[in-house]
mmCIF file of C-alpha atoms in Angstrom:
data_model
loop_
_atom_site.group_PDB
_atom_site.id
_atom_site.type_symbol
_atom_site.label_atom_id
_atom_site.label_comp_id
_atom_site.label_asym_id
_atom_site.label_seq_id
_atom_site.Cartn_x
_atom_site.Cartn_y
_atom_site.Cartn_z
ATOM 1 C CA MET A 26 36.786 11.835 -34.420
ATOM 2 C CA LEU A 27 33.015 12.194 -34.189
ATOM 3 C CA THR A 28 31.448 12.198 -30.718
ATOM 4 C CA GLY A 29 28.256 10.446 -31.697
ATOM 5 C CA GLU A 30 24.840 12.021 -32.295
ATOM 6 C CA LEU A 31 25.839 15.498 -31.198
ATOM 7 C CA GLY A 32 27.762 16.040 -34.406
ATOM 8 C CA ILE A 33 30.724 17.398 -32.493
ATOM 9 C CA ARG A 34 34.243 16.665 -33.760
ATOM 10 C CA LEU A 35 37.063 16.364 -31.262
ATOM 11 C CA MET A 36 40.543 17.350 -32.461
ATOM 12 C CA LEU A 37 43.695 16.218 -30.690
ATOM 13 C CA LEU A 38 47.219 17.268 -31.615
ATOM 14 C CA VAL A 39 50.360 16.074 -29.794
ATOM 15 C CA GLY A 40 54.086 16.551 -30.308
ATOM 16 C CA ASP A 41 57.089 18.520 -29.128
ATOM 17 C CA THR A 42 57.343 22.212 -29.976
ATOM 18 C CA VAL A 43 55.016 21.905 -32.985
ATOM 19 C CA PRO A 44 52.191 19.353 -32.260
ATOM 20 C CA LEU A 45 50.725 17.250 -35.094
ATOM 21 C CA PRO A 46 47.461 15.321 -35.397
ATOM 22 C CA ALA A 47 47.395 12.365 -32.968
ATOM 23 C CA SER A 48 48.040 8.880 -34.304
ATOM 24 C CA GLY A 49 45.183 6.404 -34.854
ATOM 25 C CA GLU A 50 46.464 4.319 -31.948
ATOM 26 C CA LEU A 51 46.288 7.277 -29.604
ATOM 27 C CA VAL A 52 42.834 8.361 -30.779
ATOM 28 C CA SER A 53 41.315 4.902 -30.497
ATOM 29 C CA ALA A 54 42.601 4.552 -26.917
ATOM 30 C CA LEU A 55 41.173 7.919 -25.803
ATOM 31 C CA GLU A 56 38.324 7.451 -23.347
ATOM 32 C CA GLN A 57 37.736 10.913 -21.860
ATOM 33 C CA VAL A 58 38.942 14.481 -22.301
ATOM 34 C CA GLN A 59 38.517 17.143 -19.641
ATOM 35 C CA VAL A 60 39.600 20.732 -20.115
ATOM 36 C CA THR A 61 39.182 23.398 -17.427
ATOM 37 C CA SER A 62 39.491 27.101 -18.193
ATOM 38 C CA ASP A 63 39.725 29.059 -14.944
ATOM 39 C CA ALA A 64 40.081 32.869 -14.832
ATOM 40 C CA ALA A 65 41.691 32.689 -11.384
ATOM 41 C CA GLY A 66 43.541 29.394 -11.324
ATOM 42 C CA GLY A 67 44.700 29.041 -14.898
ATOM 43 C CA ASP A 68 43.822 26.475 -17.553
ATOM 44 C CA GLY A 69 44.502 22.723 -17.475
ATOM 45 C CA PHE A 70 43.564 19.443 -19.110
ATOM 46 C CA GLN A 71 43.261 15.749 -18.346
ATOM 47 C CA LEU A 72 43.215 12.916 -20.917
ATOM 48 C CA THR A 73 42.249 9.356 -19.998
ATOM 49 C CA PHE A 74 43.350 6.448 -22.198
ATOM 50 C CA ARG A 75 42.244 2.821 -22.052
ATOM 51 C CA LEU A 76 45.356 0.585 -22.406
ATOM 52 C CA SER A 77 46.048 -2.933 -23.491
ATOM 53 C CA ARG A 78 49.327 -4.491 -22.429
ATOM 54 C CA GLY A 79 51.786 -5.919 -24.968
ATOM 55 C CA LEU A 80 54.435 -8.558 -24.419
ATOM 56 C CA VAL A 81 56.627 -6.467 -22.064
ATOM 57 C CA ASP A 82 54.813 -3.143 -21.620
ATOM 58 C CA TYR A 83 51.984 -0.948 -22.805
ATOM 59 C CA PRO A 84 52.602 0.174 -26.400
ATOM 60 C CA LEU A 85 51.233 3.636 -25.712
ATOM 61 C CA LEU A 86 53.763 4.178 -22.943
ATOM 62 C CA LEU A 87 56.617 2.830 -25.073
ATOM 63 C CA SER A 88 55.707 5.254 -27.851
ATOM 64 C CA GLY A 89 56.314 8.275 -25.597
ATOM 65 C CA ALA A 90 53.534 10.162 -27.365
ATOM 66 C CA VAL A 91 52.147 11.680 -24.110
ATOM 67 C CA ASP A 92 55.276 11.763 -21.991
ATOM 68 C CA PRO A 93 55.768 14.783 -19.665
ATOM 69 C CA PHE A 94 56.522 18.041 -21.511
ATOM 70 C CA LYS A 95 54.843 16.921 -24.742
ATOM 71 C CA ARG A 96 52.686 19.707 -26.156
ATOM 72 C CA VAL A 97 48.987 18.904 -26.515
ATOM 73 C CA ILE A 98 46.283 20.912 -28.313
ATOM 74 C CA VAL A 99 42.626 20.008 -27.756
ATOM 75 C CA GLY A 100 39.928 21.437 -29.987
ATOM 76 C CA VAL A 101 36.304 20.845 -30.926
ATOM 77 C CA MET A 102 34.292 21.577 -34.021
ATOM 78 C CA LEU A 103 30.609 22.471 -33.717
ATOM 79 C CA GLY A 104 29.396 22.793 -37.256
ATOM 80 C CA ALA A 105 32.104 24.135 -39.542
ATOM 81 C CA VAL A 106 34.128 26.282 -37.104
ATOM 82 C CA PRO A 107 36.960 24.657 -35.100
ATOM 83 C CA GLN A 108 37.617 26.059 -31.647
ATOM 84 C CA VAL A 109 40.719 25.388 -29.559
ATOM 85 C CA LEU A 110 39.919 24.555 -25.914
ATOM 86 C CA ILE A 111 43.539 24.477 -24.707
ATOM 87 C CA ASP A 112 47.100 24.572 -25.924
ATOM 88 C CA GLY A 113 49.044 22.899 -23.130
ATOM 89 C CA ILE A 114 51.982 20.899 -21.854
ATOM 90 C CA VAL A 115 51.843 17.445 -20.262
ATOM 91 C CA THR A 116 53.119 17.652 -16.680
ATOM 92 C CA HIS A 117 51.987 14.389 -15.063
ATOM 93 C CA GLN A 118 51.141 10.745 -15.819
ATOM 94 C CA GLN A 119 49.195 8.228 -13.756
ATOM 95 C CA LEU A 120 49.016 4.520 -14.697
ATOM 96 C CA THR A 121 46.340 2.343 -13.165
ATOM 97 C CA PRO A 122 46.942 -1.325 -14.125
ATOM 98 C CA GLY A 123 43.927 -3.529 -14.550
ATOM 99 C CA SER A 124 43.454 -7.233 -14.005
ATOM 100 C CA GLY A 125 42.188 -8.016 -17.478
ATOM 101 C CA PRO A 126 42.817 -6.947 -21.111
ATOM 102 C CA GLY A 127 41.800 -3.334 -21.780
ATOM 103 C CA GLU A 128 41.106 -2.554 -18.113
ATOM 104 C CA SER A 129 44.248 -0.504 -17.519
ATOM 105 C CA THR A 130 44.083 3.269 -17.775
ATOM 106 C CA LEU A 131 46.601 6.037 -18.302
ATOM 107 C CA THR A 132 45.650 9.467 -17.061
ATOM 108 C CA VAL A 133 47.650 12.375 -18.483
ATOM 109 C CA THR A 134 47.421 15.810 -16.830
ATOM 110 C CA GLY A 135 48.791 19.144 -17.949
ATOM 111 C CA ARG A 136 48.526 22.927 -17.907
ATOM 112 C CA ASP A 137 48.418 25.570 -20.583
ATOM 113 C CA VAL A 138 51.708 26.642 -22.199
ATOM 114 C CA SER A 139 52.255 29.316 -19.545
ATOM 115 C CA VAL A 140 53.655 26.487 -17.393
ATOM 116 C CA MET A 141 56.864 26.833 -19.449
ATOM 117 C CA MET A 142 57.271 30.294 -17.857
ATOM 118 C CA ASP A 143 57.237 28.727 -14.416
ATOM 119 C CA LEU A 144 60.304 26.455 -14.629
ATOM 120 C CA GLU A 145 63.311 28.647 -13.864
ATOM 121 C CA GLU A 146 63.764 31.459 -11.347
ATOM 122 C CA ALA A 147 65.633 34.571 -12.393
ATOM 123 C CA ASN A 148 67.218 37.650 -10.820
ATOM 124 C CA GLU A 149 66.666 40.576 -13.157
ATOM 125 C CA GLU A 150 66.440 44.367 -12.992
ATOM 126 C CA TYR A 151 64.364 46.530 -15.316
ATOM 127 C CA PRO A 152 65.443 50.155 -14.741
ATOM 128 C CA ASN A 153 63.309 53.002 -16.086
ATOM 129 C CA GLN A 154 60.720 50.604 -17.580
ATOM 130 C CA PRO A 155 56.965 50.702 -16.844
ATOM 131 C CA ASP A 156 55.348 47.442 -15.964
ATOM 132 C CA PHE A 157 53.635 46.858 -19.321
ATOM 133 C CA VAL A 158 56.964 47.195 -21.164
ATOM 134 C CA ILE A 159 58.546 44.695 -18.773
ATOM 135 C CA ALA A 160 55.617 42.287 -19.334
ATOM 136 C CA THR A 161 56.056 42.530 -23.116
ATOM 137 C CA THR A 162 59.765 41.732 -22.787
ATOM 138 C CA VAL A 163 59.166 38.731 -20.533
ATOM 139 C CA ILE A 164 56.419 37.272 -22.764
ATOM 140 C CA GLY A 165 58.561 37.754 -25.838
ATOM 141 C CA ARG A 166 60.969 35.086 -24.566
ATOM 142 C CA TYR A 167 58.372 32.406 -25.302
ATOM 143 C CA ALA A 168 57.532 33.046 -28.937
ATOM 144 C CA GLN A 169 58.196 29.366 -29.819
ATOM 145 C CA TYR A 170 54.952 28.550 -28.047
ATOM 146 C CA GLY A 171 52.921 30.937 -30.203
ATOM 147 C CA LEU A 172 52.533 33.548 -27.472
ATOM 148 C CA VAL A 173 51.446 36.956 -28.771
ATOM 149 C CA PRO A 174 51.826 39.674 -26.065
ATOM 150 C CA MET A 175 48.712 41.757 -25.342
ATOM 151 C CA PRO A 176 49.721 44.147 -22.558
ATOM 152 C CA THR A 177 47.636 47.108 -21.393
ATOM 153 C CA PRO A 178 49.666 50.290 -20.825
ATOM 154 C CA THR A 179 50.348 51.472 -17.286
ATOM 155 C CA ALA A 180 50.777 55.075 -16.245
ATOM 156 C CA ASP A 181 53.463 54.705 -13.594
ATOM 157 C CA VAL A 182 57.034 55.046 -14.997
ATOM 158 C CA PRO A 183 59.668 54.269 -12.343
ATOM 159 C CA ILE A 184 62.782 56.459 -12.204
ATOM 160 C CA MET A 185 66.027 54.703 -11.431
ATOM 161 C CA LEU A 186 66.903 57.098 -8.586
ATOM 162 C CA GLN A 187 63.585 56.301 -6.827
ATOM 163 C CA ARG A 188 62.714 52.720 -7.702
ATOM 164 C CA VAL A 189 64.057 49.908 -9.897
ATOM 165 C CA PRO A 190 61.588 47.041 -10.707
ATOM 166 C CA ARG A 191 63.232 43.740 -9.813
ATOM 167 C CA GLN A 192 62.439 40.101 -10.531
ATOM 168 C CA ALA A 193 63.367 37.405 -8.025
ATOM 169 C CA GLU A 194 61.020 34.593 -9.128
ATOM 170 C CA THR A 195 59.955 32.676 -12.245
ATOM 171 C CA ASP A 196 58.703 34.656 -15.214
ATOM 172 C CA LEU A 197 55.128 33.496 -14.584
ATOM 173 C CA ALA A 198 55.136 34.469 -10.938
ATOM 174 C CA PHE A 199 56.697 37.839 -11.850
ATOM 175 C CA LEU A 200 54.078 38.594 -14.509
ATOM 176 C CA LYS A 201 51.282 37.688 -12.066
ATOM 177 C CA ARG A 202 52.813 39.816 -9.283
ATOM 178 C CA MET A 203 53.103 42.852 -11.586
ATOM 179 C CA ALA A 204 49.540 42.316 -12.754
ATOM 180 C CA GLU A 205 48.176 42.074 -9.214
ATOM 181 C CA ARG A 206 49.814 45.330 -8.046
ATOM 182 C CA ASN A 207 48.177 47.132 -10.969
ATOM 183 C CA GLY A 208 44.742 45.511 -10.454
ATOM 184 C CA TYR A 209 45.302 43.481 -13.612
ATOM 185 C CA VAL A 210 45.188 39.800 -14.546
ATOM 186 C CA PHE A 211 47.526 37.666 -16.631
ATOM 187 C CA TYR A 212 46.522 34.611 -18.581
ATOM 188 C CA VAL A 213 47.227 32.701 -21.816
ATOM 189 C CA GLU A 214 44.302 31.912 -24.091
ATOM 190 C CA PRO A 215 44.344 30.008 -27.428
ATOM 191 C CA VAL A 216 43.288 31.854 -30.528
ATOM 192 C CA THR A 217 43.745 29.075 -33.080
ATOM 193 C CA PHE A 218 45.938 26.014 -33.442
ATOM 194 C CA GLY A 219 49.429 26.906 -32.246
ATOM 195 C CA VAL A 220 48.698 30.595 -31.573
ATOM 196 C CA ASN A 221 47.935 32.000 -28.120
ATOM 197 C CA THR A 222 47.393 35.487 -26.735
ATOM 198 C CA ALA A 223 49.262 36.354 -23.518
ATOM 199 C CA TYR A 224 46.879 38.913 -22.013
ATOM 200 C CA TRP A 225 48.220 41.236 -19.294
ATOM 201 C CA GLY A 226 45.710 43.866 -18.308
ATOM 202 C CA PRO A 227 42.436 44.613 -16.480
ATOM 203 C CA GLN A 228 39.701 42.012 -16.295
ATOM 204 C CA THR A 229 37.756 42.727 -19.465
ATOM 205 C CA ARG A 230 33.973 42.822 -19.594
ATOM 206 C CA VAL A 231 33.545 44.579 -22.930
ATOM 207 C CA ALA A 232 33.502 41.592 -25.276
ATOM 208 C CA PRO A 233 30.278 40.720 -27.087
ATOM 209 C CA PRO A 234 28.126 38.480 -24.854
ATOM 210 C CA GLN A 235 28.010 34.764 -25.544
ATOM 211 C CA PRO A 236 24.675 33.012 -26.302
ATOM 212 C CA ALA A 237 22.458 33.168 -23.215
ATOM 213 C CA LEU A 238 22.084 30.424 -20.651
ATOM 214 C CA THR A 239 18.389 29.674 -20.271
ATOM 215 C CA THR A 240 16.211 27.784 -17.773
ATOM 216 C CA GLY A 241 12.525 27.794 -16.940
ATOM 217 C CA MET A 242 11.513 28.812 -20.499
ATOM 218 C CA GLY A 243 10.298 25.521 -21.934
ATOM 219 C CA SER A 244 11.739 24.572 -25.314
ATOM 220 C CA ALA A 245 14.336 27.360 -25.080
ATOM 221 C CA ASP A 246 16.057 25.757 -22.024
ATOM 222 C CA ASN A 247 19.687 24.802 -22.472
ATOM 223 C CA LEU A 248 20.743 24.139 -18.859
ATOM 224 C CA THR A 249 20.587 20.878 -16.904
ATOM 225 C CA GLY A 250 20.836 22.818 -13.632
ATOM 226 C CA ILE A 251 21.961 26.133 -12.046
ATOM 227 C CA HIS A 252 22.142 27.574 -8.508
ATOM 228 C CA PHE A 253 23.156 31.001 -7.167
ATOM 229 C CA SER A 254 24.819 32.255 -3.989
ATOM 230 C CA GLN A 255 25.706 35.564 -2.382
ATOM 231 C CA ASP A 256 28.704 36.030 -0.019
ATOM 232 C CA GLY A 257 28.445 39.245 1.981
ATOM 233 C CA LEU A 258 32.034 38.905 3.177
ATOM 234 C CA ALA A 259 33.581 38.710 -0.358
ATOM 235 C CA PRO A 260 33.854 42.443 -1.228
ATOM 236 C CA VAL A 261 36.741 44.320 0.323
ATOM 237 C CA ALA A 262 37.336 48.052 0.762
ATOM 238 C CA ALA A 263 40.957 49.137 0.835
ATOM 239 C CA SER A 264 42.626 51.985 2.678
ATOM 240 C CA GLY A 265 46.128 53.328 2.906
ATOM 241 C CA ALA A 266 48.322 56.449 3.140
ATOM 242 C CA PHE A 267 51.372 57.952 1.557
ATOM 243 C CA VAL A 268 54.103 60.135 3.116
ATOM 244 C CA GLU A 269 54.459 63.652 1.787
ATOM 245 C CA PRO A 270 58.259 63.859 1.112
ATOM 246 C CA ILE A 271 58.898 67.419 2.364
ATOM 247 C CA SER A 272 56.918 67.583 5.617
ATOM 248 C CA ARG A 273 56.994 63.777 6.151
ATOM 249 C CA THR A 274 53.264 63.919 6.873
ATOM 250 C CA ALA A 275 51.120 60.820 6.377
ATOM 251 C CA ILE A 276 48.251 61.675 4.049
ATOM 252 C CA PRO A 277 45.366 59.141 3.985
ATOM 253 C CA ILE A 278 44.074 57.836 0.653
ATOM 254 C CA PRO A 279 40.305 57.761 0.404
ATOM 255 C CA GLN A 280 38.615 54.409 -0.143
ATOM 256 C CA LEU A 281 38.399 53.637 -3.841
ATOM 257 C CA PRO A 282 35.755 51.413 -5.516
ATOM 258 C CA ALA A 283 36.747 48.251 -7.344
ATOM 259 C CA LEU A 284 37.643 48.922 -10.956
ATOM 260 C CA LYS A 285 35.473 46.329 -12.721
ATOM 261 C CA LEU A 286 34.009 47.950 -15.783
ATOM 262 C CA PRO A 287 31.375 47.990 -17.119
ATOM 263 C CA PRO A 288 29.293 47.097 -14.022
ATOM 264 C CA LEU A 289 27.039 44.043 -14.405
ATOM 265 C CA ALA A 290 24.602 44.582 -11.479
ATOM 266 C CA ALA A 291 22.352 47.450 -10.477
ATOM 267 C CA LYS A 292 22.571 46.579 -6.768
ATOM 268 C CA PRO A 293 26.231 45.924 -5.856
ATOM 269 C CA VAL A 294 27.001 44.294 -2.532
ATOM 270 C CA MET A 295 28.749 46.900 -0.390
ATOM 271 C CA PRO A 296 32.009 45.898 1.332
ATOM 272 C CA ARG A 297 31.937 45.377 5.096
ATOM 273 C CA ARG A 298 35.630 44.371 5.402
ATOM 274 C CA THR A 299 38.523 46.788 5.053
ATOM 275 C CA ARG A 300 42.064 45.853 4.039
ATOM 276 C CA MET A 301 45.007 48.150 4.747
ATOM 277 C CA SER A 302 47.626 48.690 2.054
ATOM 278 C CA ARG A 303 50.589 48.612 4.450
ATOM 279 C CA GLY A 304 53.317 49.265 1.909
ATOM 280 C CA SER A 305 51.767 52.398 0.424
ATOM 281 C CA GLY A 306 53.654 54.690 2.838
ATOM 282 C CA GLN A 307 56.882 53.972 1.009
ATOM 283 C CA GLU A 308 55.468 54.721 -2.434
ATOM 284 C CA SER A 309 54.737 57.807 -4.499
ATOM 285 C CA PRO A 310 51.191 59.243 -4.275
ATOM 286 C CA ALA A 311 50.206 57.773 -7.630
ATOM 287 C CA ARG A 312 51.690 54.370 -6.847
ATOM 288 C CA ALA A 313 50.093 54.341 -3.348
ATOM 289 C CA ALA A 314 46.649 55.141 -4.795
ATOM 290 C CA LEU A 315 47.093 52.367 -7.370
ATOM 291 C CA SER A 316 47.952 49.904 -4.609
ATOM 292 C CA VAL A 317 44.691 50.724 -2.797
ATOM 293 C CA LEU A 318 42.654 50.507 -5.987
ATOM 294 C CA ALA A 319 44.293 47.156 -6.876
ATOM 295 C CA ALA A 320 43.460 45.669 -3.441
ATOM 296 C CA ALA A 321 39.764 46.506 -3.886
ATOM 297 C CA THR A 322 39.686 45.290 -7.522
ATOM 298 C CA ASN A 323 41.367 41.980 -6.757
ATOM 299 C CA ALA A 324 38.699 41.021 -4.176
ATOM 300 C CA PRO A 325 36.317 38.210 -5.349
ATOM 301 C CA ASP A 326 32.810 38.912 -6.595
ATOM 302 C CA PRO A 327 30.059 38.296 -3.982
ATOM 303 C CA VAL A 328 27.451 36.855 -6.284
ATOM 304 C CA THR A 329 28.203 33.540 -8.038
ATOM 305 C CA ALA A 330 26.323 30.990 -10.100
ATOM 306 C CA GLU A 331 27.242 27.367 -10.871
ATOM 307 C CA GLY A 332 25.570 24.932 -13.251
ATOM 308 C CA GLU A 333 25.884 22.719 -16.295
ATOM 309 C CA VAL A 334 25.075 23.338 -19.937
ATOM 310 C CA ASP A 335 23.224 20.904 -22.197
ATOM 311 C CA THR A 336 25.657 21.264 -25.113
ATOM 312 C CA ALA A 337 23.287 19.683 -27.644
ATOM 313 C CA ARG A 338 20.701 22.393 -26.936
ATOM 314 C CA TYR A 339 23.194 25.214 -26.367
ATOM 315 C CA GLY A 340 25.064 24.583 -29.602
ATOM 316 C CA HIS A 341 28.161 26.619 -28.633
ATOM 317 C CA VAL A 342 31.421 26.409 -26.717
ATOM 318 C CA LEU A 343 31.083 28.449 -23.505
ATOM 319 C CA ARG A 344 34.309 30.387 -22.971
ATOM 320 C CA ALA A 345 35.754 31.475 -19.648
ATOM 321 C CA ARG A 346 36.822 35.109 -19.183
ATOM 322 C CA GLY A 347 33.892 36.284 -21.243
ATOM 323 C CA ILE A 348 30.398 37.624 -20.630
ATOM 324 C CA VAL A 349 27.184 35.607 -20.762
ATOM 325 C CA GLY A 350 23.550 36.313 -20.018
ATOM 326 C CA VAL A 351 21.304 34.192 -17.806
ATOM 327 C CA ARG A 352 17.560 34.047 -18.531
ATOM 328 C CA GLY A 353 14.505 32.619 -16.759
ATOM 329 C CA VAL A 354 15.680 33.049 -13.115
ATOM 330 C CA GLY A 355 14.036 36.333 -12.225
ATOM 331 C CA LEU A 356 15.193 39.943 -11.959
ATOM 332 C CA SER A 357 17.490 39.580 -8.937
ATOM 333 C CA TYR A 358 19.799 36.904 -10.340
ATOM 334 C CA GLY A 359 19.080 37.158 -14.045
ATOM 335 C CA GLY A 360 21.193 39.286 -16.414
ATOM 336 C CA MET A 361 24.825 39.436 -17.447
ATOM 337 C CA TYR A 362 27.666 37.583 -15.687
ATOM 338 C CA TYR A 363 31.420 37.219 -15.972
ATOM 339 C CA VAL A 364 32.362 33.604 -16.802
ATOM 340 C CA ARG A 365 34.974 32.621 -14.209
ATOM 341 C CA ARG A 366 35.418 28.893 -14.970
ATOM 342 C CA VAL A 367 34.266 26.347 -17.515
ATOM 343 C CA THR A 368 35.031 22.593 -17.448
ATOM 344 C CA HIS A 369 34.557 20.781 -20.733
ATOM 345 C CA THR A 370 34.147 16.988 -20.498
ATOM 346 C CA LEU A 371 34.047 14.887 -23.673
ATOM 347 C CA ARG A 372 33.543 11.124 -23.841
ATOM 348 C CA PRO A 373 34.004 10.186 -27.525
ATOM 349 C CA ALA A 374 32.788 6.579 -27.270
ATOM 350 C CA ALA A 375 29.539 7.657 -25.516
ATOM 351 C CA GLY A 376 29.026 10.708 -27.742
ATOM 352 C CA ALA A 377 28.810 12.951 -24.644
ATOM 353 C CA TYR A 378 29.908 16.551 -24.276
ATOM 354 C CA THR A 379 29.066 18.470 -21.107
ATOM 355 C CA GLN A 380 30.086 21.947 -19.932
ATOM 356 C CA SER A 381 29.964 22.887 -16.238
ATOM 357 C CA PHE A 382 30.508 26.551 -15.350
ATOM 358 C CA SER A 383 30.988 29.119 -12.622
ATOM 359 C CA LEU A 384 29.799 32.726 -13.100
ATOM 360 C CA SER A 385 30.199 35.850 -10.962
ATOM 361 C CA ARG A 386 29.352 39.533 -10.655
ATOM 362 C CA GLU A 387 29.404 42.298 -8.064
ATOM 363 C CA GLY A 388 25.742 42.257 -6.955
ATOM 364 C CA THR A 389 22.124 41.468 -7.712
ATOM 365 C CA VAL A 390 19.409 42.921 -10.006
ATOM 366 C CA SER A 391 20.055 43.009 -13.700
ATOM 367 C CA LEU A 392 21.061 46.280 -15.375
ATOM 368 C CA LEU A 393 19.195 45.209 -18.512
ATOM 369 C CA PRO A 394 15.443 44.704 -18.810
ATOM 370 C CA ALA A 395 15.999 41.507 -20.874
ATOM 371 C CA VAL A 396 18.749 39.201 -22.012
ATOM 372 C CA LEU A 397 18.927 38.360 -25.710
ATOM 373 C CA PRO A 398 19.199 34.644 -26.668
#
């Protein structure tokens, strides 16, 4: 389905375990698509359909095509390369009846396929297994949703006589809890249609940068607006101690810097707040130090930027959890940023495609003398 003059093709697949191209009835009723990719809050989507009522009910509702727990894949094609925005599951419907023909709307909301990990709580033990092996095992239970495990190894190997990792929550909550205590993140990201990576590891900043976001440079501009902010209370220093097992002496752990590599700013905002790792006294020295490091790493970035991309000028899909350069805003706030959130909004009938974004990094002043387009 072409979205007008932009030459962007929207692709919609729906179904049960294996989604198929949407029917003509579903496509013609589609009014708006909104997909949000959020590095912190997870990915979600919202589809809005314009409905006409039949003799006894709305045909689209009777078909059950977008009932809860249907699988939905949304993709776009800019040029010749298709890109999947989300592979998700419908979780909610909202019907708004209208007074005249074609004035009723159906809004369908859902989350990425990781929501299927969040349905059933479990009580499990994983003796003598490091966290990354446990994560691989848990993710492997959801192969029918195209999840490919991508865990990053962890150094701590628990011994049964000292500690046994236990699960007392849903698989998704368990994976996120294990990730947080290692200073890691967990998310599901589509690779292609029906295939998703389940990443469990540190926040990555080593991917090739995406095409730059540009403002104040005349014909090279591709933003409709951008603004920056700096929160001096966002960074957090962490402290803690572990107990030496023979003398039972509490040994303090020195404050450790946040593990966000590579750095993106030459002038990082120094933390003024300190958080105590209160459970470190019951852990081994290595595990206690990791808890302190994770607390500092999990703190939010103090410098953020929000704005909107002119997709026609930008010519690309901006992806969350990647790196992008910002040009034309000066040395202090220009340079490379981590893309925290992107909201894609498509209106097929109007031929409109906008991308609003949120960026972040640990400080000001670019590390690079210039940002490439």
